[in-house]
Amino acid sequence: MPVPKLTARGEKGRTRPAFTEQEVQQLLTFMDVWQTQGRMEVEKEIRPLLRDYIELLLLTGMRHGTEAMNICWQHIEWHTHKDVRYIRIWVDGKTGGRWLIAKHRAVDVLLRLQQRQADIKHLTLDTVLSTRATHKIFRFSNAYHPHSFVGTFRRLMRDSGLARTAEGENRTLYSLRHTYATLELLNNSTDIHTLSKQMGNSAAMIERHYSKLTATMAA
């Protein structure tokens, strides 16, 4: 009998569904009120936490899950470049460890996280960062660390009406990372090499997944 020829070719990968810039603003505005509408105690804790989680993903492009959920205060520090201070975050996940730079608005997110944690809310943010506290940043006021935001994110998408793209694709937490990459390429003219360092992907992978965007930029 002839031996069948094996191939490693799988189904062609598709770009993850993202949010448009207008939808990002719609989501952020919606979460301002939605985070306060939890009825049960766990909802009152996890809704504001999810809001901060989403904003930090949008402001950094880090992977949700292992990279984001394991961040402790000791992994965050100030980084000064040309007399400008930036928040720098160490993440470790799928492709190993790396430093990434957060947008300036990430400071507001960190302040909200700190003020809801009973054991450090009396300190300044600078003190928390300088003492390199070992607590995780995404935790309840009683120090409980949730394992996942996937279920709460689904409810948020349902409540906000943003669960699907105009093409009918379901959005997931990974859509936030894709949104970051898309907006960096189109709005901020970030080069592919810099974006690959920030996101922990190879430049070739970034170019392969976002080739349509780079063609638009070139045009």
PDB file of C-alpha atoms in Angstrom:
ATOM      1  CA  MET A   1       0.000   0.000   0.000  1.00  0.00           C
ATOM      2  CA  PRO A   2       1.328   3.466  -0.794  1.00  0.00           C
ATOM      3  CA  VAL A   3       2.279   5.554   2.228  1.00  0.00           C
ATOM      4  CA  PRO A   4       0.159   8.728   2.311  1.00  0.00           C
ATOM      5  CA  LYS A   5       2.102  11.964   2.119  1.00  0.00           C
ATOM      6  CA  LEU A   6       1.885  13.929   5.331  1.00  0.00           C
ATOM      7  CA  THR A   7       1.834  17.705   5.438  1.00  0.00           C
ATOM      8  CA  ALA A   8       2.223  20.184   8.249  1.00  0.00           C
ATOM      9  CA  ARG A   9       0.093  22.734   6.486  1.00  0.00           C
ATOM     10  CA  GLY A  10      -2.926  23.626   8.517  1.00  0.00           C
ATOM     11  CA  GLU A  11      -5.745  25.980   7.905  1.00  0.00           C
ATOM     12  CA  LYS A  12      -4.552  29.460   7.032  1.00  0.00           C
ATOM     13  CA  GLY A  13      -4.489  31.662  10.104  1.00  0.00           C
ATOM     14  CA  ARG A  14      -6.938  34.527  10.282  1.00  0.00           C
ATOM     15  CA  THR A  15      -6.446  37.909  11.895  1.00  0.00           C
ATOM     16  CA  ARG A  16      -8.277  38.206  15.195  1.00  0.00           C
ATOM     17  CA  PRO A  17     -11.294  40.543  15.311  1.00  0.00           C
ATOM     18  CA  ALA A  18     -10.412  43.939  16.773  1.00  0.00           C
ATOM     19  CA  PHE A  19     -12.204  47.040  18.003  1.00  0.00           C
ATOM     20  CA  THR A  20     -12.211  50.216  15.947  1.00  0.00           C
ATOM     21  CA  GLU A  21     -10.992  53.419  17.591  1.00  0.00           C
ATOM     22  CA  GLN A  22     -14.600  54.577  17.914  1.00  0.00           C
ATOM     23  CA  GLU A  23     -15.608  51.261  19.508  1.00  0.00           C
ATOM     24  CA  VAL A  24     -12.747  51.531  22.011  1.00  0.00           C
ATOM     25  CA  GLN A  25     -14.081  54.917  23.154  1.00  0.00           C
ATOM     26  CA  GLN A  26     -17.601  53.479  23.281  1.00  0.00           C
ATOM     27  CA  LEU A  27     -16.374  50.589  25.441  1.00  0.00           C
ATOM     28  CA  LEU A  28     -14.423  52.810  27.838  1.00  0.00           C
ATOM     29  CA  THR A  29     -17.428  55.105  28.292  1.00  0.00           C
ATOM     30  CA  PHE A  30     -19.772  52.158  28.834  1.00  0.00           C
ATOM     31  CA  MET A  31     -17.492  50.592  31.471  1.00  0.00           C
ATOM     32  CA  ASP A  32     -17.544  53.766  33.592  1.00  0.00           C
ATOM     33  CA  VAL A  33     -21.156  53.019  34.520  1.00  0.00           C
ATOM     34  CA  TRP A  34     -21.188  49.224  34.031  1.00  0.00           C
ATOM     35  CA  GLN A  35     -18.459  48.695  36.638  1.00  0.00           C
ATOM     36  CA  THR A  36     -20.726  50.143  39.355  1.00  0.00           C
ATOM     37  CA  GLN A  37     -23.812  48.042  38.532  1.00  0.00           C
ATOM     38  CA  GLY A  38     -22.801  44.718  40.060  1.00  0.00           C
ATOM     39  CA  ARG A  39     -25.332  43.344  42.540  1.00  0.00           C
ATOM     40  CA  MET A  40     -23.441  40.520  44.209  1.00  0.00           C
ATOM     41  CA  GLU A  41     -20.257  41.199  46.167  1.00  0.00           C
ATOM     42  CA  VAL A  42     -18.099  39.316  43.684  1.00  0.00           C
ATOM     43  CA  GLU A  43     -19.492  41.456  40.837  1.00  0.00           C
ATOM     44  CA  LYS A  44     -18.726  44.620  42.750  1.00  0.00           C
ATOM     45  CA  GLU A  45     -15.103  43.474  42.936  1.00  0.00           C
ATOM     46  CA  ILE A  46     -14.560  41.901  39.525  1.00  0.00           C
ATOM     47  CA  ARG A  47     -16.245  44.496  37.319  1.00  0.00           C
ATOM     48  CA  PRO A  48     -13.921  47.393  38.241  1.00  0.00           C
ATOM     49  CA  LEU A  49     -10.997  44.968  38.088  1.00  0.00           C
ATOM     50  CA  LEU A  50     -11.950  43.883  34.568  1.00  0.00           C
ATOM     51  CA  ARG A  51     -12.179  47.511  33.502  1.00  0.00           C
ATOM     52  CA  ASP A  52      -8.601  48.113  34.663  1.00  0.00           C
ATOM     53  CA  TYR A  53      -7.477  44.844  33.057  1.00  0.00           C
ATOM     54  CA  ILE A  54      -8.971  45.832  29.704  1.00  0.00           C
ATOM     55  CA  GLU A  55      -7.469  49.317  29.790  1.00  0.00           C
ATOM     56  CA  LEU A  56      -3.994  48.018  30.633  1.00  0.00           C
ATOM     57  CA  LEU A  57      -4.156  45.533  27.738  1.00  0.00           C
ATOM     58  CA  LEU A  58      -5.188  48.331  25.381  1.00  0.00           C
ATOM     59  CA  LEU A  59      -2.376  50.552  26.672  1.00  0.00           C
ATOM     60  CA  THR A  60       0.406  47.968  26.377  1.00  0.00           C
ATOM     61  CA  GLY A  61      -0.472  45.227  23.880  1.00  0.00           C
ATOM     62  CA  MET A  62       0.514  42.502  26.364  1.00  0.00           C
ATOM     63  CA  ARG A  63      -1.075  39.059  26.127  1.00  0.00           C
ATOM     64  CA  HIS A  64      -4.062  38.392  28.330  1.00  0.00           C
ATOM     65  CA  GLY A  65      -3.789  35.408  30.640  1.00  0.00           C
ATOM     66  CA  THR A  66      -0.317  34.370  31.812  1.00  0.00           C
ATOM     67  CA  GLU A  67       1.469  37.616  30.902  1.00  0.00           C
ATOM     68  CA  ALA A  68      -1.083  39.993  32.378  1.00  0.00           C
ATOM     69  CA  MET A  69      -2.494  37.998  35.295  1.00  0.00           C
ATOM     70  CA  ASN A  70       0.919  37.293  36.853  1.00  0.00           C
ATOM     71  CA  ILE A  71       2.084  40.903  37.002  1.00  0.00           C
ATOM     72  CA  CYS A  72       3.060  41.982  40.521  1.00  0.00           C
ATOM     73  CA  TRP A  73       3.829  45.494  41.725  1.00  0.00           C
ATOM     74  CA  GLN A  74       7.511  44.562  41.794  1.00  0.00           C
ATOM     75  CA  HIS A  75       7.388  44.077  38.000  1.00  0.00           C
ATOM     76  CA  ILE A  76       6.495  47.747  37.425  1.00  0.00           C
ATOM     77  CA  GLU A  77       8.913  50.660  37.546  1.00  0.00           C
ATOM     78  CA  TRP A  78       9.486  54.161  36.270  1.00  0.00           C
ATOM     79  CA  HIS A  79      11.729  54.512  33.228  1.00  0.00           C
ATOM     80  CA  THR A  80      13.093  57.928  32.227  1.00  0.00           C
ATOM     81  CA  HIS A  81      14.072  58.692  28.641  1.00  0.00           C
ATOM     82  CA  LYS A  82      14.985  62.201  27.455  1.00  0.00           C
ATOM     83  CA  ASP A  83      13.605  63.676  30.695  1.00  0.00           C
ATOM     84  CA  VAL A  84      10.217  61.983  30.215  1.00  0.00           C
ATOM     85  CA  ARG A  85       9.013  59.351  32.703  1.00  0.00           C
ATOM     86  CA  TYR A  86       7.323  56.222  31.419  1.00  0.00           C
ATOM     87  CA  ILE A  87       5.785  53.233  33.143  1.00  0.00           C
ATOM     88  CA  ARG A  88       7.812  50.116  32.313  1.00  0.00           C
ATOM     89  CA  ILE A  89       6.389  46.633  32.977  1.00  0.00           C
ATOM     90  CA  TRP A  90       8.162  43.277  33.004  1.00  0.00           C
ATOM     91  CA  VAL A  91       6.029  40.453  31.613  1.00  0.00           C
ATOM     92  CA  ASP A  92       6.860  36.792  31.180  1.00  0.00           C
ATOM     93  CA  GLY A  93       4.797  34.441  29.058  1.00  0.00           C
ATOM     94  CA  LYS A  94       4.602  32.601  25.761  1.00  0.00           C
ATOM     95  CA  THR A  95       7.829  33.978  24.262  1.00  0.00           C
ATOM     96  CA  GLY A  96       9.821  34.551  27.454  1.00  0.00           C
ATOM     97  CA  GLY A  97      10.351  37.697  29.486  1.00  0.00           C
ATOM     98  CA  ARG A  98      10.541  41.252  28.175  1.00  0.00           C
ATOM     99  CA  TRP A  99      10.114  44.861  29.239  1.00  0.00           C
ATOM    100  CA  LEU A 100       7.316  46.828  27.636  1.00  0.00           C
ATOM    101  CA  ILE A 101       6.413  50.492  27.818  1.00  0.00           C
ATOM    102  CA  ALA A 102       2.877  51.510  28.743  1.00  0.00           C
ATOM    103  CA  LYS A 103       1.041  54.581  27.485  1.00  0.00           C
ATOM    104  CA  HIS A 104       1.003  57.442  29.981  1.00  0.00           C
ATOM    105  CA  ARG A 105      -2.674  56.818  30.824  1.00  0.00           C
ATOM    106  CA  ALA A 106      -1.623  53.535  32.431  1.00  0.00           C
ATOM    107  CA  VAL A 107      -0.722  55.559  35.536  1.00  0.00           C
ATOM    108  CA  ASP A 108      -4.442  56.224  36.124  1.00  0.00           C
ATOM    109  CA  VAL A 109      -5.138  52.485  35.858  1.00  0.00           C
ATOM    110  CA  LEU A 110      -2.417  51.642  38.379  1.00  0.00           C
ATOM    111  CA  LEU A 111      -3.690  54.275  40.803  1.00  0.00           C
ATOM    112  CA  ARG A 112      -7.197  52.805  40.683  1.00  0.00           C
ATOM    113  CA  LEU A 113      -5.831  49.300  41.254  1.00  0.00           C
ATOM    114  CA  GLN A 114      -3.750  50.452  44.195  1.00  0.00           C
ATOM    115  CA  GLN A 115      -6.586  52.389  45.844  1.00  0.00           C
ATOM    116  CA  ARG A 116      -8.789  49.278  45.931  1.00  0.00           C
ATOM    117  CA  GLN A 117      -6.168  47.112  47.664  1.00  0.00           C
ATOM    118  CA  ALA A 118      -6.580  47.514  51.409  1.00  0.00           C
ATOM    119  CA  ASP A 119      -2.981  46.706  52.351  1.00  0.00           C
ATOM    120  CA  ILE A 120      -1.324  49.332  50.130  1.00  0.00           C
ATOM    121  CA  LYS A 121      -3.969  51.989  49.482  1.00  0.00           C
ATOM    122  CA  HIS A 122      -2.525  54.230  52.208  1.00  0.00           C
ATOM    123  CA  LEU A 123       0.790  54.470  50.305  1.00  0.00           C
ATOM    124  CA  THR A 124       1.686  56.586  47.289  1.00  0.00           C
ATOM    125  CA  LEU A 125       2.127  54.856  43.949  1.00  0.00           C
ATOM    126  CA  ASP A 126       5.819  55.799  43.914  1.00  0.00           C
ATOM    127  CA  THR A 127       6.280  54.139  47.310  1.00  0.00           C
ATOM    128  CA  VAL A 128       4.545  50.954  46.164  1.00  0.00           C
ATOM    129  CA  LEU A 129       6.770  50.752  43.102  1.00  0.00           C
ATOM    130  CA  SER A 130      10.000  51.617  44.915  1.00  0.00           C
ATOM    131  CA  THR A 131       9.438  49.038  47.667  1.00  0.00           C
ATOM    132  CA  ARG A 132       8.829  46.399  44.959  1.00  0.00           C
ATOM    133  CA  ALA A 133       5.774  44.895  46.626  1.00  0.00           C
ATOM    134  CA  THR A 134       5.218  41.252  45.709  1.00  0.00           C
ATOM    135  CA  HIS A 135       1.412  41.454  45.573  1.00  0.00           C
ATOM    136  CA  LYS A 136      -0.311  40.840  42.234  1.00  0.00           C
ATOM    137  CA  ILE A 137      -1.853  43.963  40.747  1.00  0.00           C
ATOM    138  CA  PHE A 138      -5.081  42.253  39.607  1.00  0.00           C
ATOM    139  CA  ARG A 139      -6.674  41.166  42.884  1.00  0.00           C
ATOM    140  CA  PHE A 140      -9.719  41.934  45.008  1.00  0.00           C
ATOM    141  CA  SER A 141      -9.632  44.292  47.985  1.00  0.00           C
ATOM    142  CA  ASN A 142      -9.308  41.226  50.261  1.00  0.00           C
ATOM    143  CA  ALA A 143      -6.222  40.031  48.294  1.00  0.00           C
ATOM    144  CA  TYR A 144      -8.095  37.260  46.391  1.00  0.00           C
ATOM    145  CA  HIS A 145      -6.571  36.729  42.941  1.00  0.00           C
ATOM    146  CA  PRO A 146      -9.143  35.705  40.279  1.00  0.00           C
ATOM    147  CA  HIS A 147      -7.982  33.056  37.832  1.00  0.00           C
ATOM    148  CA  SER A 148      -9.645  34.483  34.744  1.00  0.00           C
ATOM    149  CA  PHE A 149     -11.775  37.342  33.409  1.00  0.00           C
ATOM    150  CA  VAL A 150     -13.102  35.420  30.410  1.00  0.00           C
ATOM    151  CA  GLY A 151     -16.655  34.911  31.694  1.00  0.00           C
ATOM    152  CA  THR A 152     -17.023  38.495  32.953  1.00  0.00           C
ATOM    153  CA  PHE A 153     -15.643  39.804  29.664  1.00  0.00           C
ATOM    154  CA  ARG A 154     -18.302  37.849  27.763  1.00  0.00           C
ATOM    155  CA  ARG A 155     -21.009  39.477  29.896  1.00  0.00           C
ATOM    156  CA  LEU A 156     -19.484  42.888  29.297  1.00  0.00           C
ATOM    157  CA  MET A 157     -19.474  42.318  25.544  1.00  0.00           C
ATOM    158  CA  ARG A 158     -23.114  41.196  25.656  1.00  0.00           C
ATOM    159  CA  ASP A 159     -24.196  44.164  27.793  1.00  0.00           C
ATOM    160  CA  SER A 160     -22.272  46.716  25.704  1.00  0.00           C
ATOM    161  CA  GLY A 161     -23.467  45.387  22.346  1.00  0.00           C
ATOM    162  CA  LEU A 162     -19.860  44.966  21.175  1.00  0.00           C
ATOM    163  CA  ALA A 163     -19.675  41.170  21.238  1.00  0.00           C
ATOM    164  CA  ARG A 164     -19.403  40.908  17.440  1.00  0.00           C
ATOM    165  CA  THR A 165     -17.690  42.856  14.711  1.00  0.00           C
ATOM    166  CA  ALA A 166     -19.591  44.283  11.739  1.00  0.00           C
ATOM    167  CA  GLU A 167     -18.629  41.052   9.916  1.00  0.00           C
ATOM    168  CA  GLY A 168     -20.198  38.913  12.665  1.00  0.00           C
ATOM    169  CA  GLU A 169     -16.953  37.688  14.279  1.00  0.00           C
ATOM    170  CA  ASN A 170     -16.943  37.060  18.022  1.00  0.00           C
ATOM    171  CA  ARG A 171     -14.622  39.241  20.051  1.00  0.00           C
ATOM    172  CA  THR A 172     -12.487  37.800  22.831  1.00  0.00           C
ATOM    173  CA  LEU A 173      -9.945  39.218  25.275  1.00  0.00           C
ATOM    174  CA  TYR A 174      -7.305  38.596  22.590  1.00  0.00           C
ATOM    175  CA  SER A 175      -9.105  41.194  20.469  1.00  0.00           C
ATOM    176  CA  LEU A 176      -7.646  43.856  22.773  1.00  0.00           C
ATOM    177  CA  ARG A 177      -4.100  42.883  21.811  1.00  0.00           C
ATOM    178  CA  HIS A 178      -5.015  42.940  18.131  1.00  0.00           C
ATOM    179  CA  THR A 179      -6.628  46.356  18.644  1.00  0.00           C
ATOM    180  CA  TYR A 180      -3.413  47.689  20.178  1.00  0.00           C
ATOM    181  CA  ALA A 181      -1.333  46.487  17.222  1.00  0.00           C
ATOM    182  CA  THR A 182      -3.795  47.838  14.661  1.00  0.00           C
ATOM    183  CA  LEU A 183      -3.991  51.308  16.208  1.00  0.00           C
ATOM    184  CA  GLU A 184      -0.213  51.503  16.680  1.00  0.00           C
ATOM    185  CA  LEU A 185       0.371  50.761  12.989  1.00  0.00           C
ATOM    186  CA  LEU A 186      -2.382  52.955  11.592  1.00  0.00           C
ATOM    187  CA  ASN A 187      -2.598  55.882  14.013  1.00  0.00           C
ATOM    188  CA  ASN A 188       0.839  56.145  15.602  1.00  0.00           C
ATOM    189  CA  SER A 189       2.980  54.991  12.649  1.00  0.00           C
ATOM    190  CA  THR A 190       4.900  52.624  14.922  1.00  0.00           C
ATOM    191  CA  ASP A 191       7.406  50.626  12.883  1.00  0.00           C
ATOM    192  CA  ILE A 192       7.084  46.848  12.762  1.00  0.00           C
ATOM    193  CA  HIS A 193      10.421  46.208  14.514  1.00  0.00           C
ATOM    194  CA  THR A 194       9.455  48.356  17.523  1.00  0.00           C
ATOM    195  CA  LEU A 195       5.991  46.811  17.660  1.00  0.00           C
ATOM    196  CA  SER A 196       7.436  43.290  17.598  1.00  0.00           C
ATOM    197  CA  LYS A 197       9.693  44.101  20.589  1.00  0.00           C
ATOM    198  CA  GLN A 198       6.757  45.525  22.533  1.00  0.00           C
ATOM    199  CA  MET A 199       4.405  42.630  21.788  1.00  0.00           C
ATOM    200  CA  GLY A 200       6.908  39.773  22.040  1.00  0.00           C
ATOM    201  CA  ASN A 201       6.434  38.562  18.458  1.00  0.00           C
ATOM    202  CA  SER A 202       8.875  38.346  15.573  1.00  0.00           C
ATOM    203  CA  ALA A 203       8.829  41.161  13.010  1.00  0.00           C
ATOM    204  CA  ALA A 204       8.001  38.543  10.360  1.00  0.00           C
ATOM    205  CA  MET A 205       4.930  37.415  12.292  1.00  0.00           C
ATOM    206  CA  ILE A 206       3.736  41.007  12.761  1.00  0.00           C
ATOM    207  CA  GLU A 207       4.169  41.669   9.043  1.00  0.00           C
ATOM    208  CA  ARG A 208       2.384  38.456   8.101  1.00  0.00           C
ATOM    209  CA  HIS A 209      -0.645  39.140  10.272  1.00  0.00           C
ATOM    210  CA  TYR A 210      -0.871  42.850   9.544  1.00  0.00           C
ATOM    211  CA  SER A 211       0.279  42.948   5.913  1.00  0.00           C
ATOM    212  CA  LYS A 212      -2.959  44.635   4.821  1.00  0.00           C
ATOM    213  CA  LEU A 213      -2.367  47.444   7.287  1.00  0.00           C
ATOM    214  CA  THR A 214       1.252  47.961   6.232  1.00  0.00           C
ATOM    215  CA  ALA A 215       0.134  48.095   2.599  1.00  0.00           C
ATOM    216  CA  THR A 216      -2.376  50.793   3.509  1.00  0.00           C
ATOM    217  CA  MET A 217       0.345  52.763   5.316  1.00  0.00           C
ATOM    218  CA  ALA A 218       2.663  52.495   2.308  1.00  0.00           C
ATOM    219  CA  ALA A 219      -0.081  53.700  -0.023  1.00  0.00           C
TER     220      ALA A 219
END
